[in-house]
């Protein structure tokens, strides 16, 4: 990749295209945009653009194409793979979408919501809830992540089991392509077979094919009841059996099913203020379950958990009796990444394997990594029904953890990604590739798929100006 510093003339043209008051080089304004949430990726930029309309974005991209200036879009900067952070040499100009955060009135008949790409996920939730509807994608970063960033990374979260990732939840979008042309597919037609689905190319492209400026999102009715339960069980195989049982009993109304080892629960109890054990006694593994639908689902949950207990599949279980109890159970799950971070350094891997292979993978791959790297401790938790684990490898206990991670981290990650690939899985389940996984994508993706992705990138962005150095 050639990295030419933009000329003063080019920067002035870009600032002009952004519109009055929509460009800055003030280091204090730039600084929060130049480091990622985990503090692992750092970059530089000569200019930050903050457009307010799609037309301004199009004018910026046209000027960038004319002067050969590379651009990087950023939303809430909660991405976890370095995709929204510019390179350190400072040759890429940033476009923040955060001023484009309008949310339009909900279309109750069509059950859709149209909003600009910079709209914050929790604001979208609130707007839908105001009409008795729900945008069924949630994650711990919902107070900062933008719907543009969520679409650009094809984000998942805790309801994918029932509602799918952003690919399933975006009905339409508007985007500015690398030549400055506007791709308008906002209508969100449920049926539209006019050839290739171009919006799906933009979803999950991490800013490398264009800049998403508006989205039409699919909504679902807010369920009458949400029944939340916690179960302690012997292992991931038992957890998968319980998921099958609950899916059959509820007619497919399992909305979330989160798996966590007891080590994880103990970390949360040690580090999260006010956290209380959900069950009496200890169990090797745990699941957090949410059913969503008619209030009668509570009886379904009681019966299914009772039957699972009788069959010896689970050791113990509790059902939240109030919204506060449900929130407390969810806190135990949502506090796990933070508790793990407080406990010490870990090497993070967001991976997926075929669902049926997950129970074996969670145990066997952990054992292989721990044997190959004595003292390391695997913490595999996450979205069991999606085959998606956050397969984190905690460094050996003691004062040398950071040094150990620096020394062994690349080999640990290589081993985890090799094991995932052997199991027919993916080295990125929901966070994307960014810069973090770029080398392993090139190493492990089947060559035909990689070649097709490169051909698409070259056809749409022949100058290579859209978020260079990311994914490919
Ligand atoms: P950014 O971080 O700003 O950008 C992410 C990528 O998208 C970058 O490559 C950027 O260039 C590109 N981009 C941003 N906006 C646009 C746009 N408008 N057009 C084109 N490209 C754009 N992810 C999950 O899938 N599931 C989870 O459960 C989950 N939990 C998380 C929990 C926490 C605490 C955190 C911090 C992150 C979590 N994530 C999770 C990561 C998730 O990918 C991001 O939260 C979200 O998808 C990114 O949105 P953002 O607006 O912050 O995007």
Coordinates of C-alpha atoms and ligand atoms in Angstrom, one line a residue:
X1 CA 0.0 0.0 0.0
X2 CA 1.4 3.4 -1.0
X3 CA 0.9 6.0 1.7
X4 CA 1.2 9.5 0.3
X5 CA 0.7 12.3 2.8
X6 CA -2.2 14.5 1.5
X7 CA -1.2 18.0 0.3
X8 CA -2.4 21.2 2.0
X9 CA -4.5 21.8 -1.1
X10 CA -6.2 18.4 -0.9
X11 CA -6.9 18.9 2.9
X12 CA -8.4 22.3 2.2
X13 CA -10.6 20.8 -0.5
X14 CA -11.9 18.0 1.8
X15 CA -12.6 20.5 4.6
X16 CA -14.5 22.7 2.1
X17 CA -16.5 19.7 0.9
X18 CA -17.5 18.8 4.5
X19 CA -19.2 22.2 4.9
X20 CA -18.7 25.1 7.3
X21 CA -17.7 24.1 10.8
X22 CA -17.4 20.4 9.9
X23 CA -13.6 19.9 9.9
X24 CA -11.0 20.1 12.6
X25 CA -7.3 19.4 13.2
X26 CA -7.5 20.3 16.9
X27 CA -5.5 17.6 18.8
X28 CA -7.9 17.7 21.7
X29 CA -10.9 16.9 19.5
X30 CA -8.9 14.3 17.5
X31 CA -7.5 12.4 20.4
X32 CA -10.5 10.2 21.5
X33 CA -10.8 9.2 17.8
X34 CA -7.3 7.9 17.6
X35 CA -7.2 5.1 20.2
X36 CA -9.5 2.1 20.4
X37 CA -11.7 1.0 23.3
X38 CA -9.3 -1.6 24.5
X39 CA -6.3 0.8 24.2
X40 CA -4.5 -1.6 21.8
X41 CA -4.6 0.3 18.5
X42 CA -3.4 3.9 18.0
X43 CA -3.3 6.1 14.9
X44 CA -2.8 9.6 13.5
X45 CA -4.8 11.8 11.1
X46 CA -4.2 15.2 9.6
X47 CA -7.9 16.0 9.6
X48 CA -11.2 15.0 11.1
X49 CA -14.4 15.6 9.1
X50 CA -17.8 15.7 10.8
X51 CA -20.4 15.9 8.0
X52 CA -24.1 16.4 8.7
X53 CA -25.6 15.0 5.5
X54 CA -25.2 12.3 3.0
X55 CA -24.6 15.0 0.3
X56 CA -21.6 16.3 2.4
X57 CA -20.2 12.8 2.7
X58 CA -20.5 12.4 -1.1
X59 CA -18.8 15.7 -1.7
X60 CA -15.9 14.7 0.7
X61 CA -15.5 11.3 -1.0
X62 CA -15.5 12.9 -4.5
X63 CA -12.8 15.4 -3.4
X64 CA -10.8 12.5 -1.8
X65 CA -11.0 10.5 -5.1
X66 CA -9.9 13.6 -7.1
X67 CA -6.8 14.2 -4.9
X68 CA -6.1 10.5 -4.2
X69 CA -6.6 10.9 -0.4
X70 CA -7.5 7.8 1.7
X71 CA -10.4 8.0 4.1
X72 CA -11.5 6.1 7.2
X73 CA -15.0 6.2 8.5
X74 CA -15.7 6.0 12.3
X75 CA -18.9 5.6 14.3
X76 CA -18.8 5.1 18.0
X77 CA -15.3 3.8 18.1
X78 CA -16.2 0.7 20.0
X79 CA -14.9 -1.8 17.4
X80 CA -12.6 -4.4 18.8
X81 CA -10.3 -5.2 15.8
X82 CA -8.7 -1.8 15.1
X83 CA -10.9 -1.3 12.0
X84 CA -11.9 2.3 12.9
X85 CA -8.4 3.5 13.9
X86 CA -6.3 5.2 11.1
X87 CA -2.7 4.1 10.4
X88 CA 0.1 5.6 12.5
X89 CA 1.7 7.4 9.6
X90 CA -1.1 10.0 9.5
X91 CA -1.9 9.8 5.8
X92 CA -5.6 8.8 6.2
X93 CA -8.3 11.5 6.7
X94 CA -11.1 10.5 9.2
X95 CA -14.8 10.9 8.7
X96 CA -16.8 10.7 11.9
X97 CA -20.5 10.0 11.3
X98 CA -21.5 11.0 14.8
X99 CA -23.2 14.2 13.8
X100 CA -25.5 12.2 11.4
X101 CA -27.7 10.8 14.2
X102 CA -31.3 11.6 13.1
X103 CA -33.9 9.0 13.8
X104 CA -37.0 9.3 11.7
X105 CA -40.5 8.4 12.9
X106 CA -41.1 4.6 13.1
X107 CA -43.0 3.0 10.3
X108 CA -45.4 0.9 12.4
X109 CA -47.1 -0.7 9.4
X110 CA -43.9 -1.8 7.7
X111 CA -42.3 -2.4 11.1
X112 CA -39.1 -0.5 10.1
X113 CA -37.2 2.4 11.4
X114 CA -35.0 4.7 9.3
X115 CA -32.1 6.5 10.9
X116 CA -28.8 8.1 10.0
X117 CA -25.6 6.0 10.4
X118 CA -24.4 7.9 13.4
X119 CA -27.5 7.1 15.5
X120 CA -26.6 5.4 18.8
X121 CA -28.0 1.9 19.2
X122 CA -29.6 2.6 22.6
X123 CA -31.4 5.6 21.0
X124 CA -32.7 3.4 18.3
X125 CA -33.9 0.9 21.0
X126 CA -35.7 3.8 22.7
X127 CA -37.3 5.1 19.5
X128 CA -38.7 1.6 18.7
X129 CA -39.9 1.0 22.2
X130 CA -41.9 4.2 22.1
X131 CA -44.1 2.4 19.4
X132 CA -44.3 -0.9 21.2
X133 CA -41.6 -2.3 18.9
X134 CA -38.1 -3.6 19.4
X135 CA -34.9 -3.5 17.4
X136 CA -33.7 -7.0 18.3
X137 CA -29.9 -6.5 18.5
X138 CA -28.2 -5.6 21.7
X139 CA -24.7 -5.6 23.1
X140 CA -22.8 -4.2 26.0
X141 CA -21.5 -1.2 23.9
X142 CA -25.1 -0.1 23.0
X143 CA -24.7 3.3 24.6
X144 CA -21.9 4.2 22.2
X145 CA -22.0 2.0 19.2
X146 CA -23.6 3.5 16.1
X147 CA -25.9 1.6 13.7
X148 CA -23.5 2.5 10.8
X149 CA -20.6 0.9 12.7
X150 CA -22.8 -2.1 13.7
X151 CA -23.8 -2.6 10.0
X152 CA -20.2 -2.1 8.8
X153 CA -19.0 -4.8 11.2
X154 CA -22.1 -7.0 10.8
X155 CA -22.4 -7.0 14.6
X156 CA -24.1 -9.8 16.5
X157 CA -24.8 -9.7 20.2
X158 CA -27.0 -11.7 22.5
X159 CA -30.2 -12.1 20.3
X160 CA -28.6 -13.5 17.2
X161 CA -30.0 -17.0 18.0
X162 CA -33.5 -15.8 17.2
X163 CA -33.1 -12.7 15.1
X164 CA -29.8 -13.0 13.3
X165 CA -26.9 -10.5 12.9
X166 CA -27.1 -7.1 11.2
X167 CA -27.2 -8.9 7.8
X168 CA -30.7 -10.1 8.8
X169 CA -31.8 -6.9 10.4
X170 CA -30.9 -4.3 7.8
X171 CA -33.9 -3.8 5.4
X172 CA -32.2 -1.1 3.3
X173 CA -29.3 1.4 3.3
X174 CA -27.8 4.4 1.7
X175 CA -24.1 4.6 1.2
X176 CA -21.5 6.7 -0.6
X177 CA -19.3 4.6 -2.9
X178 CA -15.6 5.3 -3.4
X179 CA -16.2 7.4 -6.5
X180 CA -18.6 9.7 -4.6
X181 CA -21.8 8.2 -6.1
X182 CA -24.7 7.6 -3.7
X183 CA -26.1 4.0 -3.6
X184 CA -29.7 4.4 -2.5
X185 CA -31.4 1.2 -1.3
X186 CA -33.3 2.7 1.6
X187 CA -36.7 1.5 0.5
X188 CA -36.1 -1.7 2.3
X189 CA -38.3 -3.8 0.0
X190 CA -38.9 -7.2 1.6
X191 CA -38.8 -8.7 -1.9
X192 CA -36.4 -7.3 -4.4
X193 CA -34.7 -9.6 -6.9
X194 CA -33.1 -7.1 -9.2
X195 CA -29.8 -9.0 -9.3
X196 CA -27.1 -8.9 -6.7
X197 CA -27.9 -7.6 -3.2
X198 CA -25.4 -4.8 -3.0
X199 CA -26.4 -3.7 0.5
X200 CA -25.1 -7.0 1.8
X201 CA -21.7 -6.2 0.3
X202 CA -21.6 -3.0 2.3
X203 CA -22.7 -4.8 5.5
X204 CA -19.6 -6.3 7.1
X205 CA -17.2 -4.5 4.8
X206 CA -15.7 -2.4 7.7
X207 CA -15.6 0.8 5.7
X208 CA -13.5 -0.7 2.9
X209 CA -16.1 -0.4 0.1
X210 CA -17.9 2.8 1.0
X211 CA -19.5 4.9 3.7
X212 CA -22.9 3.9 5.0
X213 CA -24.9 7.1 5.7
X214 CA -28.5 5.9 6.4
X215 CA -30.2 2.6 7.3
X216 CA -33.7 1.2 7.3
X217 CA -33.8 -1.3 10.2
X218 CA -36.3 -4.2 10.7
X219 CA -38.3 -4.1 14.0
X220 CA -40.2 -6.9 15.8
X221 CA -43.1 -6.5 18.2
X222 CA -42.0 -6.0 21.8
X223 CA -42.8 -9.4 23.5
X224 CA -45.5 -9.5 26.2
X225 CA -43.0 -11.1 28.6
X226 CA -39.3 -11.9 28.9
X227 CA -38.5 -14.9 31.1
X228 CA -34.9 -15.0 32.3
X229 CA -33.3 -18.0 34.0
X230 CA -29.9 -19.2 35.1
X231 CA -28.9 -22.9 35.2
X232 CA -25.8 -24.7 36.5
X233 CA -24.8 -27.7 34.6
X234 CA -21.9 -30.2 34.1
X235 CA -20.6 -29.0 30.7
X236 CA -21.2 -27.5 27.2
X237 CA -22.7 -30.7 25.9
X238 CA -25.4 -30.6 28.6
X239 CA -25.9 -26.9 27.7
X240 CA -26.6 -27.7 24.0
X241 CA -29.1 -30.4 25.1
X242 CA -30.8 -27.9 27.2
X243 CA -31.0 -25.4 24.3
X244 CA -32.6 -28.1 22.1
X245 CA -35.1 -28.9 24.8
X246 CA -36.0 -25.2 25.3
X247 CA -36.3 -24.5 21.6
X248 CA -38.7 -27.4 21.2
X249 CA -40.7 -26.6 24.3
X250 CA -41.1 -22.9 23.5
X251 CA -41.7 -23.2 19.7
X252 CA -38.5 -21.4 18.9
X253 CA -38.8 -18.5 21.3
X254 CA -35.4 -18.8 22.9
X255 CA -34.0 -15.3 22.4
X256 CA -30.6 -15.6 24.3
X257 CA -28.6 -18.6 25.5
X258 CA -25.2 -17.6 27.0
X259 CA -22.7 -20.1 28.2
X260 CA -20.1 -19.4 30.9
X261 CA -17.6 -21.6 32.8
X262 CA -17.6 -21.4 36.6
X263 CA -14.2 -19.7 36.5
X264 CA -16.0 -16.8 34.7
X265 CA -18.7 -16.6 37.3
X266 CA -16.2 -16.6 40.1
X267 CA -14.3 -13.7 38.4
X268 CA -17.5 -11.7 38.2
X269 CA -18.4 -12.4 41.8
X270 CA -14.8 -11.3 42.8
X271 CA -14.7 -8.1 40.8
X272 CA -18.2 -6.7 40.1
X273 CA -19.6 -4.6 42.9
X274 CA -22.9 -6.1 44.3
X275 CA -22.7 -9.3 42.3
X276 CA -24.3 -12.3 44.1
X277 CA -24.1 -16.0 43.3
X278 CA -27.2 -17.0 41.2
X279 CA -27.4 -20.5 42.6
X280 CA -26.6 -22.3 45.8
X281 CA -23.4 -24.4 45.5
X282 CA -20.9 -24.6 42.6
X283 CA -21.5 -26.0 39.1
X284 CA -18.8 -26.5 36.5
X285 CA -20.6 -24.5 33.8
X286 CA -23.5 -22.1 33.6
X287 CA -26.1 -20.8 31.1
X288 CA -28.2 -17.6 31.1
X289 CA -31.4 -18.1 29.2
X290 CA -34.0 -15.7 28.0
X291 CA -37.3 -16.6 26.4
X292 CA -39.4 -13.8 24.8
X293 CA -43.1 -14.1 23.9
X294 CA -46.4 -14.5 25.6
X295 CA -46.5 -14.6 29.4
X296 CA -47.4 -18.3 29.2
X297 CA -43.7 -18.9 28.4
X298 CA -42.9 -18.8 32.1
X299 CA -44.7 -22.2 32.6
X300 CA -42.8 -23.5 29.6
X301 CA -39.5 -22.5 31.2
X302 CA -40.5 -24.0 34.6
X303 CA -41.5 -27.3 33.0
X304 CA -38.4 -27.6 30.7
X305 CA -35.9 -26.8 33.5
X306 CA -37.7 -29.3 35.8
X307 CA -37.6 -32.0 33.1
X308 CA -33.9 -31.2 32.4
X309 CA -33.1 -31.5 36.2
X310 CA -35.0 -34.8 36.4
X311 CA -33.0 -36.1 33.4
X312 CA -29.8 -35.1 35.2
X313 CA -28.9 -32.6 32.5
X314 CA -28.7 -29.7 34.8
X315 CA -27.7 -29.4 38.5
X316 CA -29.8 -26.5 39.6
X317 CA -31.7 -23.5 38.1
X318 CA -33.4 -20.3 39.1
X319 CA -36.0 -18.2 37.2
X320 CA -36.0 -14.4 37.7
X321 CA -39.1 -13.4 39.6
X322 CA -38.9 -9.7 38.7
X323 CA -37.3 -7.3 36.2
X324 CA -34.6 -6.4 38.8
X325 CA -33.7 -10.1 39.3
X326 CA -33.6 -10.6 35.5
X327 CA -31.3 -7.5 35.3
X328 CA -29.1 -8.9 38.0
X329 CA -28.7 -12.2 36.1
X330 CA -27.8 -10.3 32.9
X331 CA -25.3 -8.3 34.9
X332 CA -23.4 -11.5 35.8
X333 CA -23.0 -12.2 32.1
X334 CA -22.3 -8.6 30.9
X335 CA -19.8 -8.0 33.6
X336 CA -17.6 -10.9 32.6
X337 CA -15.4 -9.1 30.0
X338 CA -14.7 -6.3 32.5
X339 CA -14.1 -8.7 35.5
X340 CA -11.7 -10.6 33.3
X341 CA -9.8 -7.4 32.4
X342 CA -9.5 -6.5 36.1
X343 CA -8.1 -9.9 36.9
X344 CA -5.2 -9.5 34.4
X345 CA -4.2 -9.6 30.8
X346 CA -5.8 -12.1 28.4
X347 CA -5.4 -12.8 24.7
X348 CA -8.9 -12.4 23.1
X349 CA -10.3 -14.5 20.3
X350 CA -13.8 -14.1 18.9
X351 CA -14.3 -17.3 17.0
X352 CA -17.1 -19.6 15.8
X353 CA -17.4 -23.3 15.0
X354 CA -20.4 -25.3 13.8
X355 CA -22.9 -25.4 16.7
X356 CA -22.7 -29.2 17.0
X357 CA -18.9 -29.0 17.3
X358 CA -18.9 -26.3 20.0
X359 CA -19.2 -28.4 23.1
X360 CA -16.2 -30.6 22.1
X361 CA -14.2 -27.5 20.9
X362 CA -14.8 -25.6 24.1
X363 CA -13.3 -28.3 26.2
X364 CA -10.7 -30.0 23.8
X365 CA -9.2 -26.9 22.3
X366 CA -8.9 -25.3 25.7
X367 CA -7.0 -28.4 27.0
X368 CA -4.7 -28.3 23.9
X369 CA -3.9 -24.6 24.4
X370 CA -3.3 -25.0 28.1
X371 CA -1.0 -28.0 27.5
X372 CA 1.0 -26.2 24.8
X373 CA 1.3 -23.0 26.9
X374 CA 1.8 -24.1 30.6
X375 CA 0.2 -21.8 33.1
X376 CA -2.2 -20.2 30.6
X377 CA -5.9 -20.5 31.5
X378 CA -8.6 -20.5 28.8
X379 CA -11.9 -18.7 29.5
X380 CA -14.3 -19.8 26.8
X381 CA -17.8 -18.1 27.1
X382 CA -20.4 -16.6 24.9
X383 CA -23.2 -17.3 22.4
X384 CA -23.6 -21.1 22.4
X385 CA -26.5 -21.3 20.0
X386 CA -24.5 -19.3 17.4
X387 CA -21.5 -21.5 17.8
X388 CA -19.7 -18.3 18.9
X389 CA -17.2 -18.3 21.7
X390 CA -15.1 -15.6 23.2
X391 CA -12.1 -17.9 23.5
X392 CA -9.9 -15.9 25.8
X393 CA -6.5 -17.1 27.0
X394 CA -5.6 -15.7 30.3
X395 CA -1.9 -15.3 31.0
X396 CA -0.3 -17.3 33.8
X397 CA -1.0 -15.8 37.2
X398 CA 1.8 -13.6 38.6
X399 CA 3.6 -10.4 37.9
X400 CA 5.0 -11.3 34.5
X401 CA 1.7 -11.5 32.7
X402 CA 2.3 -8.6 30.3
X403 CA 5.7 -9.9 29.3
X404 CA 4.3 -13.4 28.9
X405 CA 1.6 -12.1 26.6
X406 CA 4.1 -10.2 24.5
X407 CA 6.3 -13.2 24.2
X408 CA 3.7 -15.9 23.6
X409 CA 0.7 -14.0 22.3
X410 CA 1.3 -14.4 18.6
X411 CA 1.9 -18.2 19.0
X412 CA -1.2 -18.6 21.2
X413 CA -3.4 -16.8 18.7
X414 CA -1.9 -18.7 15.8
X415 CA -2.7 -22.0 17.6
X416 CA -6.3 -20.9 18.4
X417 CA -7.0 -19.8 14.9
X418 CA -5.5 -23.0 13.5
X419 CA -7.7 -25.1 15.8
X420 CA -10.8 -23.1 14.8
X421 CA -10.0 -23.6 11.1
X422 CA -9.4 -27.3 11.6
X423 CA -12.9 -27.5 13.2
X424 CA -14.4 -25.8 10.1
X425 CA -15.0 -22.5 11.9
X426 CA -14.3 -18.8 11.5
X427 CA -11.5 -16.7 13.1
X428 CA -14.0 -13.8 13.4
X429 CA -17.5 -14.5 14.5
X430 CA -18.8 -11.0 15.2
X431 CA -16.1 -8.4 15.6
X432 CA -14.7 -8.3 12.1
X433 CA -11.1 -8.4 10.8
X434 CA -9.8 -4.8 11.0
X435 CA -6.0 -4.8 11.2
X436 CA -6.0 -7.3 14.1
X437 CA -6.8 -10.4 12.1
X438 CA -5.7 -9.3 8.6
X439 CA -2.6 -11.5 8.5
X440 CA -4.5 -14.6 9.7
X441 CA -7.3 -14.0 7.3
X442 CA -4.8 -14.0 4.4
X443 CA -3.2 -17.2 5.9
X444 CA -6.3 -19.2 6.6
X445 CA -9.2 -18.1 4.3
X446 CA -9.8 -20.5 1.4
X447 CA -7.9 -19.0 -1.6
X448 CA -10.9 -18.9 -3.8
X449 CA -12.8 -16.8 -1.3
X450 CA -9.9 -14.5 -0.7
X451 CA -9.4 -14.0 -4.4
X452 CA -13.1 -13.1 -4.9
X453 CA -12.9 -10.6 -2.0
X454 CA -9.8 -9.0 -3.5
X455 CA -11.5 -8.8 -6.9
X456 CA -14.6 -7.1 -5.4
X457 CA -12.5 -4.6 -3.5
X458 CA -10.5 -3.7 -6.6
X459 CA -13.7 -3.4 -8.7
X460 CA -15.4 -1.0 -6.3
X461 CA -12.4 0.9 -4.9
X462 CA -9.8 0.7 -7.7
X463 CA -7.7 3.5 -6.0
X464 CA -7.7 1.7 -2.7
X465 CA -8.8 4.8 -0.8
X466 CA -11.5 3.3 1.5
X467 CA -10.1 2.4 4.9
X468 CA -6.8 1.1 3.5
X469 CA -5.0 -1.7 5.3
X470 CA -8.2 -3.1 6.8
X471 CA -9.5 -6.7 6.2
X472 CA -7.4 -7.3 3.0
Ligands
LIG1 P1 -16.6 1.9 15.0 O1 -15.8 1.2 16.1 O2 -16.5 3.3 14.9 O3 -16.1 1.3 13.6 C1 -16.1 -0.1 13.4 C2 -15.7 -0.4 11.9 O4 -16.8 0.0 11.1 C3 -14.5 0.4 11.4 O5 -13.9 -0.4 10.4 C4 -15.1 1.6 10.8 O6 -14.2 2.1 9.8 C5 -16.4 1.1 10.2 N1 -17.5 2.1 10.1 C6 -18.0 2.7 11.2 N2 -19.0 3.5 10.8 C7 -19.1 3.3 9.4 C8 -20.0 3.8 8.4 N3 -21.0 4.6 8.7 N4 -19.8 3.3 7.2 C9 -18.9 2.5 6.8 N5 -18.0 2.0 7.7 C10 -18.1 2.4 9.0 N6 -19.8 -6.8 18.7 C11 -20.7 -7.8 18.5 O7 -20.9 -8.1 17.3 N7 -21.3 -8.4 19.5 C12 -21.1 -8.1 20.8 O8 -21.7 -8.7 21.7 C13 -20.2 -7.0 21.0 N8 -20.0 -6.6 22.3 C14 -19.2 -5.5 22.5 C15 -19.1 -5.1 23.8 C16 -18.3 -4.0 24.1 C17 -18.1 -3.5 25.5 C18 -17.6 -3.3 23.0 C19 -16.7 -2.2 23.3 C20 -17.7 -3.8 21.7 C21 -18.5 -4.9 21.5 N9 -18.7 -5.3 20.2 C22 -19.6 -6.4 20.0 C23 -17.9 -4.8 19.0 C24 -18.8 -4.2 18.0 O9 -18.2 -4.5 16.7 C25 -19.0 -2.7 18.0 O10 -19.5 -2.3 19.2 C26 -19.9 -2.1 16.9 O11 -20.2 -3.0 15.9 C27 -19.1 -1.0 16.2 O12 -19.9 0.1 16.2 P2 -19.2 1.6 16.2 O13 -20.2 2.6 15.8 O14 -18.5 1.8 17.5 O15 -18.1 1.4 15.0

